[in-house]
Amino acid sequence: MKVVIVGGVAGGASCAARLRRLDEKAEIVMVERGPYVSYANCGLPYHVGGVIPEEGKLLVATEQMFRAIFGVDVRTNCEAVAIDRAKKTVDLKNVATGEVTTESYDKLVLSPGAAPIRPPLPGIDLPGIFSVRTVPDARTIREWLQKKEPPHSGMDSYTGQQVVTKPERAVVVGGGFIGLEMVENFVHLGLEVTLVEKLDQVMPPLDPEMARLVERYLEKHGVKVVLGDGVAGFTQEKDGSLNVLTGSGKAFPADVVILAIGVKPETALAKGAGLELGARGGIRVDEHMTTSDPDILAVGDAIEVKDFVTGQWTLIPLAGPANRQGRIAADVIAGRDSRYRGTQGTSICKIFEGVIGQTGPSEKLLRMLGDTDFEKVYLYPNSHAGYYPGAKMLAVKALFRKSDGRLLGAQVLGEDGVAARVNAFAMAIQMKATVWDLEEAELVYAPPFGSAKDPVNFAGMVAGNLLRGDMPLVHWDGTAGNLLLDVRNAPELAVESVPGAVHIPLPELRARLGELPRDKEIHVICRSAVRAYYATRILLQNGFTAKNISGGMLTRSHRATA
Amino acid sequence: MKVVIVGGVAGGASCAARLRRLDEKAEIVMVERGPYVSYANCGLPYHVGGVIPEEGKLLVATEQMFRAIFGVDVRTNCEAVAIDRAKKTVDLKNVATGEVTTESYDKLVLSPGAAPIRPPLPGIDLPGIFSVRTVPDARTIREWLQKKEPPHSGMDSYTGQQVVTKPERAVVVGGGFIGLEMVENFVHLGLEVTLVEKLDQVMPPLDPEMARLVERYLEKHGVKVVLGDGVAGFTQEKDGSLNVLTGSGKAFPADVVILAIGVKPETALAKGAGLELGARGGIRVDEHMTTSDPDILAVGDAIEVKDFVTGQWTLIPLAGPANRQGRIAADVIAGRDSRYRGTQGTSICKIFEGVIGQTGPSEKLLRMLGDTDFEKVYLYPNSHAGYYPGAKMLAVKALFRKSDGRLLGAQVLGEDGVAARVNAFAMAIQMKATVWDLEEAELVYAPPFGSAKDPVNFAGMVAGNLLRGDMPLVHWDGTAGNLLLDVRNAPELAVESVPGAVHIPLPELRARLGELPRDKEIHVICRSAVRAYYATRILLQNGFTAKNISGGMLTRSHRATA
């Protein structure tokens, strides 16, 4: 058995190591176009930012280790350029010499990854415009930042004090994971950073109103956030600095530009070999990671995956799924019945002190698919017991089936305890848990870590109250024409009030029911929708028609600008 | 409908609030023996330690709030002393005046909690010996610590320097959650702390070899840990200080003593009313939280619960379950079919920089129940990508069914990312996930938070490899009489080696197979059992009989003393 693996990073490297463990006798050839195998491309932004100072740290497993421990014939700087499916051979080009050799295979695994999108815009090839995908990319950016003039210094004419001004200005194009991580790292390096994003939100997998909370972190740290404006081109000044031109006609000066507008599957090799591609442009595989050719498997960012929740084919370039797919491909080659279950899109991203976590589809994705059998809740619980120091408010949005209560997706943002909740939601989605299961979940609790009712429980309870009919919910976009009742206390209204809302503090509600109309639908407001829930219960049981406004004033504040 | 709720903290308070939301018209009387309702007793150790300086912060919801918002007739300092089930009345005693009144009920909810165990030892009533269960308990301890003499100070006779010695010595009796939290808080206050525990391990829900890791944290912070030695009594010195005498004849001087040897269900009221109790001494309820009297429900630390995994009746006094039980009791009273699913025993505890998390039964519990259909794995993954700063090693023990792969329990210890993994394991157990599900779990990954293969995935993979027969495992107690093969590198053996083990570094193994016997079972050693797994695969496929020693040297080091 001879197996050739094209691509030596996440999926390919996992496949090679697993295959060797399953088959001591197989001949395994792993070719990698770049100079390194199994490197940590998720760490690249932090290497550029100096958080991970040593480049060597990014090399998770070396070529030497693959040879010595796994007996893999590793060939770096070696690009697979053509497949002859009939002869079962693959042509390999030595990137340095251009020499092409032909390698036979019994099974071929494609793990070529995805390439940063680099649209043919005017000026795109000017010096100082970079992508962040490989170790050499990061090295080039670091060198670029270092070779710039040292910071100008001089005397402040007013105070007479010595001042150091840093002229370095960075423009990051694209507000996804890599874009945001680059923004953070450039801010850490002391650069002035502008983020330009074509969509009207950062972090595209999130719903826009949740992304607003991310934008707040960016703005808090002095990042200029430009939304709804795509890049149209680049020009260069006499001093070598760049201008990033946008579709709306703006120009942003920059000493360094990062293009992080997404990646596209590397399918040239597969396409050239006549392998089936999907509508999204990725290599089509079945649950055994097998392409339309039974002797060719494919894994990682280059393939289309089934969305675990929606069942739709999609592109979700994430390291975790790539690694698991590589492992499954090895199993399949070794004759085992391993199957890939699909991708949930579980992700997490640090942006300054904030953490953005998500699992499962967003509301906008469900809507795009025409799905109407879902509801959503917003909640704002503490990350841990409020009486223990360091508790932070989490913003949670949960999506679930109206018909059967199944959890579909969750978005969690905050500064503490995000991973612990997203992991619980992620496992719940994987196991097809319902909101009733979330209500009864028994998660960790001690004052430094949670509450007796965890945010995940609360999400289940709020959703459960809705589905049981105990708490009719309305969202801020559905309140028009109805009576708004604000049950907060007077000092809270002094800070921010809702125009036209009737005000009765919750503790006075039972005594003042006579002031409310019985012929109108009453939409109840409080800060986070907890007191409004209590008020809604009082109103409903007293014969009023009432709904709780989901997420209260807290949701209003980030929806308002969404 | 008139409902009397006995006990106004976790379970009782949750029940009252939920019941009001479900039934606006019910008459709800909630009586609490102590001065406060709904207080945070989980926060008490941190209040003693000054981490939560204000006592008021511990009052999660006040009596006034229960009256104003939930319309609950709250009576504090009011003890329920007798139930007349035939008449459906409960006698209530005013703790201050001793006056007894009789209250009728349609439904009665018992949430009396559990009382600290205070054995009738000689000297148990000496001043300075405290339990930590209520806000007044914490206040009394704080006052005791404050009224002590200020630290002695004087001149060091050798160095001539001014020295301040703190004579305060604390002895904490009992190494469970409260005991450990008190130890930490006393150390923070600058006391010399001795922990005396009758069992041969701290943190009794853990398996002993995992508890060893907790003991290391204690010792690192200067805590004197005395195991396997119970308290036999207390004596007082002339200066008022105490001696804690142990069964082995030792005496530990103390200025303050905390008794934290567990709690027992408060069942006097239930017993007096002839309600059925379980063999463990808790009130027996069905899945609707209903006692042997259909009009009396019971919740919280006073009841026996079904262990969700083992199905056995047990006592698990935890705040999360108590709150959910209170909610379910309210549902049932309101005519709903809510059911309690049982308790998993999910817990977490901070001890200095360490975090101890657990969900599901321990190995020793399974053994005590005579369960033999389980296996265990140990693993030591990084809390997040090793190349990103701050990664810490986690110690993970996972227990699962041999027959069907179902996850039974997990113990996770470390300094980073414990909650995120225990929550994932907890949700997995709740949803009856298998180790195959853990292998495929899609959890959060970005360099600051995890790895492309999360520790939870690794646990599933190691267990899966075992169950599939790919990786025969042996534990350190099963290696006698077999050939030990150490595949670590020479510098590692220089630090610590295993007597009698043959040494062949993993990269040399294939070339040196001829040195190994084919007629012996080979047990393979490395640091954490990863390289030993690779070696085991090489050996098995080359016709040797081989097993991986679970957890490698890392497990050996903590099992050695277990």
PDB file of C-alpha atoms in Angstrom, chain A residues 262-497:
ATOM      1  CA  GLY A 262     -11.112  35.186   3.414  1.00  0.00           C
ATOM      2  CA  VAL A 263      -9.715  32.125   1.751  1.00  0.00           C
ATOM      3  CA  LYS A 264     -10.710  30.029  -1.219  1.00  0.00           C
ATOM      4  CA  PRO A 265     -10.231  26.268  -1.480  1.00  0.00           C
ATOM      5  CA  GLU A 266      -7.098  25.207  -3.370  1.00  0.00           C
ATOM      6  CA  THR A 267      -8.807  23.107  -6.011  1.00  0.00           C
ATOM      7  CA  ALA A 268      -6.617  23.518  -9.079  1.00  0.00           C
ATOM      8  CA  LEU A 269      -5.131  20.051  -8.701  1.00  0.00           C
ATOM      9  CA  ALA A 270      -8.486  18.398  -8.040  1.00  0.00           C
ATOM     10  CA  LYS A 271     -10.140  20.305 -10.867  1.00  0.00           C
ATOM     11  CA  GLY A 272      -7.350  19.421 -13.256  1.00  0.00           C
ATOM     12  CA  ALA A 273      -7.905  15.780 -12.401  1.00  0.00           C
ATOM     13  CA  GLY A 274     -11.626  16.054 -13.101  1.00  0.00           C
ATOM     14  CA  LEU A 275     -12.691  15.444  -9.510  1.00  0.00           C
ATOM     15  CA  GLU A 276     -16.166  16.616  -8.605  1.00  0.00           C
ATOM     16  CA  LEU A 277     -16.355  20.017  -6.958  1.00  0.00           C
ATOM     17  CA  GLY A 278     -19.325  21.381  -5.035  1.00  0.00           C
ATOM     18  CA  ALA A 279     -21.349  24.493  -5.746  1.00  0.00           C
ATOM     19  CA  ARG A 280     -19.339  26.451  -3.172  1.00  0.00           C
ATOM     20  CA  GLY A 281     -16.140  25.643  -5.042  1.00  0.00           C
ATOM     21  CA  GLY A 282     -14.691  23.090  -2.641  1.00  0.00           C
ATOM     22  CA  ILE A 283     -13.765  19.495  -3.374  1.00  0.00           C
ATOM     23  CA  ARG A 284     -16.810  17.261  -2.935  1.00  0.00           C
ATOM     24  CA  VAL A 285     -16.298  14.288  -0.601  1.00  0.00           C
ATOM     25  CA  ASP A 286     -18.600  11.761   1.000  1.00  0.00           C
ATOM     26  CA  GLU A 287     -18.726  10.995   4.720  1.00  0.00           C
ATOM     27  CA  HIS A 288     -15.660   8.774   4.271  1.00  0.00           C
ATOM     28  CA  MET A 289     -13.698  11.793   2.994  1.00  0.00           C
ATOM     29  CA  THR A 290     -13.638  10.127  -0.403  1.00  0.00           C
ATOM     30  CA  THR A 291     -13.840  12.213  -3.583  1.00  0.00           C
ATOM     31  CA  SER A 292     -15.627  11.217  -6.777  1.00  0.00           C
ATOM     32  CA  ASP A 293     -12.584   8.979  -7.400  1.00  0.00           C
ATOM     33  CA  PRO A 294     -12.637   6.135  -4.856  1.00  0.00           C
ATOM     34  CA  ASP A 295      -8.831   6.129  -4.636  1.00  0.00           C
ATOM     35  CA  ILE A 296      -8.574   9.835  -3.894  1.00  0.00           C
ATOM     36  CA  LEU A 297      -9.581  11.288  -0.548  1.00  0.00           C
ATOM     37  CA  ALA A 298      -9.615  14.943   0.440  1.00  0.00           C
ATOM     38  CA  VAL A 299      -9.640  16.768   3.760  1.00  0.00           C
ATOM     39  CA  GLY A 300      -9.293  20.210   5.301  1.00  0.00           C
ATOM     40  CA  ASP A 301      -9.963  23.701   4.031  1.00  0.00           C
ATOM     41  CA  ALA A 302     -10.112  22.566   0.401  1.00  0.00           C
ATOM     42  CA  ILE A 303     -13.266  20.494   0.797  1.00  0.00           C
ATOM     43  CA  GLU A 304     -16.915  21.273   1.217  1.00  0.00           C
ATOM     44  CA  VAL A 305     -18.424  19.892   4.397  1.00  0.00           C
ATOM     45  CA  LYS A 306     -21.973  19.223   5.460  1.00  0.00           C
ATOM     46  CA  ASP A 307     -23.155  21.698   8.053  1.00  0.00           C
ATOM     47  CA  PHE A 308     -23.987  19.439  11.008  1.00  0.00           C
ATOM     48  CA  VAL A 309     -27.116  21.403  11.874  1.00  0.00           C
ATOM     49  CA  THR A 310     -28.522  22.604   8.553  1.00  0.00           C
ATOM     50  CA  GLY A 311     -27.349  19.650   6.473  1.00  0.00           C
ATOM     51  CA  GLN A 312     -26.205  22.050   3.746  1.00  0.00           C
ATOM     52  CA  TRP A 313     -22.892  21.828   1.900  1.00  0.00           C
ATOM     53  CA  THR A 314     -20.640  24.626   3.008  1.00  0.00           C
ATOM     54  CA  LEU A 315     -17.057  25.815   3.363  1.00  0.00           C
ATOM     55  CA  ILE A 316     -15.853  26.009   6.962  1.00  0.00           C
ATOM     56  CA  PRO A 317     -12.080  26.329   7.046  1.00  0.00           C
ATOM     57  CA  LEU A 318     -11.224  25.440  10.660  1.00  0.00           C
ATOM     58  CA  ALA A 319      -8.254  23.573  12.117  1.00  0.00           C
ATOM     59  CA  GLY A 320     -10.208  21.258  14.410  1.00  0.00           C
ATOM     60  CA  PRO A 321     -12.366  19.769  11.641  1.00  0.00           C
ATOM     61  CA  ALA A 322      -9.325  19.532   9.328  1.00  0.00           C
ATOM     62  CA  ASN A 323      -7.447  17.466  11.903  1.00  0.00           C
ATOM     63  CA  ARG A 324     -10.392  15.144  12.493  1.00  0.00           C
ATOM     64  CA  GLN A 325     -10.952  14.736   8.768  1.00  0.00           C
ATOM     65  CA  GLY A 326      -7.301  13.771   8.297  1.00  0.00           C
ATOM     66  CA  ARG A 327      -7.687  11.160  10.984  1.00  0.00           C
ATOM     67  CA  ILE A 328     -10.841   9.776   9.375  1.00  0.00           C
ATOM     68  CA  ALA A 329      -9.195   9.642   5.949  1.00  0.00           C
ATOM     69  CA  ALA A 330      -6.401   7.534   7.469  1.00  0.00           C
ATOM     70  CA  ASP A 331      -8.972   5.232   9.071  1.00  0.00           C
ATOM     71  CA  VAL A 332     -10.766   4.798   5.755  1.00  0.00           C
ATOM     72  CA  ILE A 333      -7.538   4.044   3.901  1.00  0.00           C
ATOM     73  CA  ALA A 334      -6.747   1.464   6.584  1.00  0.00           C
ATOM     74  CA  GLY A 335     -10.080  -0.188   5.845  1.00  0.00           C
ATOM     75  CA  ARG A 336     -12.124   1.149   8.722  1.00  0.00           C
ATOM     76  CA  ASP A 337     -15.667   2.474   8.606  1.00  0.00           C
ATOM     77  CA  SER A 338     -14.980   5.918  10.094  1.00  0.00           C
ATOM     78  CA  ARG A 339     -17.335   8.666   9.059  1.00  0.00           C
ATOM     79  CA  TYR A 340     -17.213  12.425   9.315  1.00  0.00           C
ATOM     80  CA  ARG A 341     -20.339  13.765  10.942  1.00  0.00           C
ATOM     81  CA  GLY A 342     -20.230  17.276   9.545  1.00  0.00           C
ATOM     82  CA  THR A 343     -18.998  20.583  10.867  1.00  0.00           C
ATOM     83  CA  GLN A 344     -20.786  22.721  13.456  1.00  0.00           C
ATOM     84  CA  GLY A 345     -18.600  25.776  12.976  1.00  0.00           C
ATOM     85  CA  THR A 346     -17.566  25.971  16.616  1.00  0.00           C
ATOM     86  CA  SER A 347     -15.140  28.850  16.966  1.00  0.00           C
ATOM     87  CA  ILE A 348     -13.588  31.217  19.437  1.00  0.00           C
ATOM     88  CA  CYS A 349     -11.592  34.377  18.976  1.00  0.00           C
ATOM     89  CA  LYS A 350      -9.837  36.657  21.423  1.00  0.00           C
ATOM     90  CA  ILE A 351     -10.074  40.352  20.661  1.00  0.00           C
ATOM     91  CA  PHE A 352      -8.300  42.348  23.360  1.00  0.00           C
ATOM     92  CA  GLU A 353     -10.048  41.536  26.653  1.00  0.00           C
ATOM     93  CA  GLY A 354     -13.111  40.269  24.784  1.00  0.00           C
ATOM     94  CA  VAL A 355     -13.783  36.727  23.685  1.00  0.00           C
ATOM     95  CA  ILE A 356     -16.124  35.797  20.862  1.00  0.00           C
ATOM     96  CA  GLY A 357     -17.474  32.262  20.832  1.00  0.00           C
ATOM     97  CA  GLN A 358     -19.951  30.580  18.539  1.00  0.00           C
ATOM     98  CA  THR A 359     -21.254  27.157  17.663  1.00  0.00           C
ATOM     99  CA  GLY A 360     -23.888  26.192  15.132  1.00  0.00           C
ATOM    100  CA  PRO A 361     -25.553  28.415  12.539  1.00  0.00           C
ATOM    101  CA  SER A 362     -26.391  32.078  13.005  1.00  0.00           C
ATOM    102  CA  GLU A 363     -29.854  33.549  12.617  1.00  0.00           C
ATOM    103  CA  LYS A 364     -28.885  35.158   9.337  1.00  0.00           C
ATOM    104  CA  LEU A 365     -27.720  31.814   7.972  1.00  0.00           C
ATOM    105  CA  LEU A 366     -30.979  30.142   8.973  1.00  0.00           C
ATOM    106  CA  ARG A 367     -32.924  32.965   7.325  1.00  0.00           C
ATOM    107  CA  MET A 368     -30.815  32.739   4.196  1.00  0.00           C
ATOM    108  CA  LEU A 369     -31.733  29.061   3.999  1.00  0.00           C
ATOM    109  CA  GLY A 370     -35.404  29.949   4.334  1.00  0.00           C
ATOM    110  CA  ASP A 371     -35.681  28.245   7.710  1.00  0.00           C
ATOM    111  CA  THR A 372     -38.633  29.604   9.687  1.00  0.00           C
ATOM    112  CA  ASP A 373     -38.901  26.916  12.357  1.00  0.00           C
ATOM    113  CA  PHE A 374     -36.661  28.637  14.862  1.00  0.00           C
ATOM    114  CA  GLU A 375     -36.755  31.157  17.654  1.00  0.00           C
ATOM    115  CA  LYS A 376     -34.045  33.091  19.402  1.00  0.00           C
ATOM    116  CA  VAL A 377     -33.409  34.428  22.874  1.00  0.00           C
ATOM    117  CA  TYR A 378     -30.945  36.972  24.176  1.00  0.00           C
ATOM    118  CA  LEU A 379     -29.643  36.946  27.715  1.00  0.00           C
ATOM    119  CA  TYR A 380     -26.978  38.716  29.732  1.00  0.00           C
ATOM    120  CA  PRO A 381     -25.971  36.597  32.697  1.00  0.00           C
ATOM    121  CA  ASN A 382     -22.889  37.044  34.836  1.00  0.00           C
ATOM    122  CA  SER A 383     -19.883  34.906  33.948  1.00  0.00           C
ATOM    123  CA  HIS A 384     -19.773  33.774  37.564  1.00  0.00           C
ATOM    124  CA  ALA A 385     -21.444  34.566  40.873  1.00  0.00           C
ATOM    125  CA  GLY A 386     -21.865  38.322  40.992  1.00  0.00           C
ATOM    126  CA  TYR A 387     -20.679  38.506  44.591  1.00  0.00           C
ATOM    127  CA  TYR A 388     -17.271  37.008  43.734  1.00  0.00           C
ATOM    128  CA  PRO A 389     -14.746  39.474  42.274  1.00  0.00           C
ATOM    129  CA  GLY A 390     -14.222  39.583  38.537  1.00  0.00           C
ATOM    130  CA  ALA A 391     -17.675  38.610  37.316  1.00  0.00           C
ATOM    131  CA  LYS A 392     -18.334  39.950  33.830  1.00  0.00           C
ATOM    132  CA  MET A 393     -21.541  40.163  31.879  1.00  0.00           C
ATOM    133  CA  LEU A 394     -21.861  37.640  29.077  1.00  0.00           C
ATOM    134  CA  ALA A 395     -23.986  38.373  26.024  1.00  0.00           C
ATOM    135  CA  VAL A 396     -25.645  35.161  24.871  1.00  0.00           C
ATOM    136  CA  LYS A 397     -27.828  34.557  21.846  1.00  0.00           C
ATOM    137  CA  ALA A 398     -29.316  31.098  21.488  1.00  0.00           C
ATOM    138  CA  LEU A 399     -31.208  29.724  18.497  1.00  0.00           C
ATOM    139  CA  PHE A 400     -33.473  26.698  18.724  1.00  0.00           C
ATOM    140  CA  ARG A 401     -36.247  24.861  16.908  1.00  0.00           C
ATOM    141  CA  LYS A 402     -39.733  26.129  17.632  1.00  0.00           C
ATOM    142  CA  SER A 403     -41.217  22.737  16.803  1.00  0.00           C
ATOM    143  CA  ASP A 404     -39.153  20.464  19.016  1.00  0.00           C
ATOM    144  CA  GLY A 405     -36.879  22.635  21.119  1.00  0.00           C
ATOM    145  CA  ARG A 406     -33.644  21.370  19.584  1.00  0.00           C
ATOM    146  CA  LEU A 407     -30.703  23.703  20.132  1.00  0.00           C
ATOM    147  CA  LEU A 408     -29.413  25.010  16.805  1.00  0.00           C
ATOM    148  CA  GLY A 409     -26.790  27.582  17.599  1.00  0.00           C
ATOM    149  CA  ALA A 410     -25.299  29.833  20.228  1.00  0.00           C
ATOM    150  CA  GLN A 411     -23.234  33.000  20.205  1.00  0.00           C
ATOM    151  CA  VAL A 412     -21.462  34.017  23.411  1.00  0.00           C
ATOM    152  CA  LEU A 413     -19.454  37.193  23.946  1.00  0.00           C
ATOM    153  CA  GLY A 414     -17.730  38.483  27.027  1.00  0.00           C
ATOM    154  CA  GLU A 415     -14.513  38.736  28.972  1.00  0.00           C
ATOM    155  CA  ASP A 416     -14.721  35.681  31.218  1.00  0.00           C
ATOM    156  CA  GLY A 417     -16.041  32.154  30.937  1.00  0.00           C
ATOM    157  CA  VAL A 418     -16.878  32.208  27.228  1.00  0.00           C
ATOM    158  CA  ALA A 419     -15.091  28.959  26.318  1.00  0.00           C
ATOM    159  CA  ALA A 420     -16.777  27.067  29.164  1.00  0.00           C
ATOM    160  CA  ARG A 421     -20.222  27.980  27.854  1.00  0.00           C
ATOM    161  CA  VAL A 422     -19.539  27.555  24.151  1.00  0.00           C
ATOM    162  CA  ASN A 423     -18.098  24.096  24.811  1.00  0.00           C
ATOM    163  CA  ALA A 424     -21.263  23.147  26.686  1.00  0.00           C
ATOM    164  CA  PHE A 425     -23.442  24.481  23.864  1.00  0.00           C
ATOM    165  CA  ALA A 426     -21.241  22.771  21.273  1.00  0.00           C
ATOM    166  CA  MET A 427     -21.496  19.395  22.974  1.00  0.00           C
ATOM    167  CA  ALA A 428     -25.246  19.937  23.359  1.00  0.00           C
ATOM    168  CA  ILE A 429     -25.646  20.604  19.630  1.00  0.00           C
ATOM    169  CA  GLN A 430     -23.520  17.591  18.731  1.00  0.00           C
ATOM    170  CA  MET A 431     -25.724  15.379  20.911  1.00  0.00           C
ATOM    171  CA  LYS A 432     -28.915  16.965  19.533  1.00  0.00           C
ATOM    172  CA  ALA A 433     -29.877  18.333  22.912  1.00  0.00           C
ATOM    173  CA  THR A 434     -33.000  20.421  23.353  1.00  0.00           C
ATOM    174  CA  VAL A 435     -33.524  23.557  25.365  1.00  0.00           C
ATOM    175  CA  TRP A 436     -35.141  21.281  27.963  1.00  0.00           C
ATOM    176  CA  ASP A 437     -31.820  19.497  28.256  1.00  0.00           C
ATOM    177  CA  LEU A 438     -30.074  22.836  28.736  1.00  0.00           C
ATOM    178  CA  GLU A 439     -32.473  23.679  31.564  1.00  0.00           C
ATOM    179  CA  GLU A 440     -31.414  20.502  33.378  1.00  0.00           C
ATOM    180  CA  ALA A 441     -27.703  20.617  32.522  1.00  0.00           C
ATOM    181  CA  GLU A 442     -25.434  20.130  35.500  1.00  0.00           C
ATOM    182  CA  LEU A 443     -22.414  22.289  34.834  1.00  0.00           C
ATOM    183  CA  VAL A 444     -19.571  23.433  37.038  1.00  0.00           C
ATOM    184  CA  TYR A 445     -20.435  25.824  39.811  1.00  0.00           C
ATOM    185  CA  ALA A 446     -18.329  27.502  42.445  1.00  0.00           C
ATOM    186  CA  PRO A 447     -18.288  31.269  42.975  1.00  0.00           C
ATOM    187  CA  PRO A 448     -15.128  31.893  40.885  1.00  0.00           C
ATOM    188  CA  PHE A 449     -16.475  29.929  37.907  1.00  0.00           C
ATOM    189  CA  GLY A 450     -20.231  30.059  37.595  1.00  0.00           C
ATOM    190  CA  SER A 451     -23.566  30.369  39.269  1.00  0.00           C
ATOM    191  CA  ALA A 452     -25.925  27.817  40.712  1.00  0.00           C
ATOM    192  CA  LYS A 453     -27.927  28.455  37.560  1.00  0.00           C
ATOM    193  CA  ASP A 454     -25.335  28.609  34.821  1.00  0.00           C
ATOM    194  CA  PRO A 455     -25.752  30.883  31.790  1.00  0.00           C
ATOM    195  CA  VAL A 456     -26.325  27.682  29.791  1.00  0.00           C
ATOM    196  CA  ASN A 457     -29.169  26.732  32.150  1.00  0.00           C
ATOM    197  CA  PHE A 458     -30.587  30.238  31.844  1.00  0.00           C
ATOM    198  CA  ALA A 459     -30.517  30.008  28.054  1.00  0.00           C
ATOM    199  CA  GLY A 460     -32.502  26.780  28.316  1.00  0.00           C
ATOM    200  CA  MET A 461     -34.913  28.259  30.830  1.00  0.00           C
ATOM    201  CA  VAL A 462     -35.611  31.398  28.816  1.00  0.00           C
ATOM    202  CA  ALA A 463     -36.077  29.334  25.661  1.00  0.00           C
ATOM    203  CA  GLY A 464     -38.140  26.777  27.552  1.00  0.00           C
ATOM    204  CA  ASN A 465     -40.378  29.467  29.027  1.00  0.00           C
ATOM    205  CA  LEU A 466     -40.976  30.708  25.519  1.00  0.00           C
ATOM    206  CA  LEU A 467     -41.722  27.303  24.007  1.00  0.00           C
ATOM    207  CA  ARG A 468     -43.995  26.279  26.886  1.00  0.00           C
ATOM    208  CA  GLY A 469     -45.978  29.443  26.275  1.00  0.00           C
ATOM    209  CA  ASP A 470     -45.159  30.822  29.708  1.00  0.00           C
ATOM    210  CA  MET A 471     -43.344  33.807  28.351  1.00  0.00           C
ATOM    211  CA  PRO A 472     -44.424  35.195  24.990  1.00  0.00           C
ATOM    212  CA  LEU A 473     -41.439  37.034  23.582  1.00  0.00           C
ATOM    213  CA  VAL A 474     -41.216  39.885  21.161  1.00  0.00           C
ATOM    214  CA  HIS A 475     -38.090  41.353  19.639  1.00  0.00           C
ATOM    215  CA  TRP A 476     -37.368  45.045  19.380  1.00  0.00           C
ATOM    216  CA  ASP A 477     -38.255  45.079  15.691  1.00  0.00           C
ATOM    217  CA  GLY A 478     -41.767  43.844  16.490  1.00  0.00           C
ATOM    218  CA  THR A 479     -42.915  46.349  19.090  1.00  0.00           C
ATOM    219  CA  ALA A 480     -44.433  48.982  16.807  1.00  0.00           C
ATOM    220  CA  GLY A 481     -48.051  49.851  17.564  1.00  0.00           C
ATOM    221  CA  ASN A 482     -48.083  48.187  20.967  1.00  0.00           C
ATOM    222  CA  LEU A 483     -48.010  49.565  24.478  1.00  0.00           C
ATOM    223  CA  LEU A 484     -44.521  49.636  25.915  1.00  0.00           C
ATOM    224  CA  LEU A 485     -44.311  49.088  29.666  1.00  0.00           C
ATOM    225  CA  ASP A 486     -41.003  49.786  31.380  1.00  0.00           C
ATOM    226  CA  VAL A 487     -40.755  48.045  34.767  1.00  0.00           C
ATOM    227  CA  ARG A 488     -37.306  49.305  35.719  1.00  0.00           C
ATOM    228  CA  ASN A 489     -36.668  51.637  38.625  1.00  0.00           C
ATOM    229  CA  ALA A 490     -36.699  55.402  38.181  1.00  0.00           C
ATOM    230  CA  PRO A 491     -32.893  55.854  38.436  1.00  0.00           C
ATOM    231  CA  GLU A 492     -32.421  53.458  35.542  1.00  0.00           C
ATOM    232  CA  LEU A 493     -34.822  55.417  33.351  1.00  0.00           C
ATOM    233  CA  ALA A 494     -32.942  58.587  34.159  1.00  0.00           C
ATOM    234  CA  VAL A 495     -29.936  57.048  32.386  1.00  0.00           C
ATOM    235  CA  GLU A 496     -31.786  55.755  29.350  1.00  0.00           C
ATOM    236  CA  SER A 497     -35.483  55.521  28.645  1.00  0.00           C
TER     237      SER A 497
END
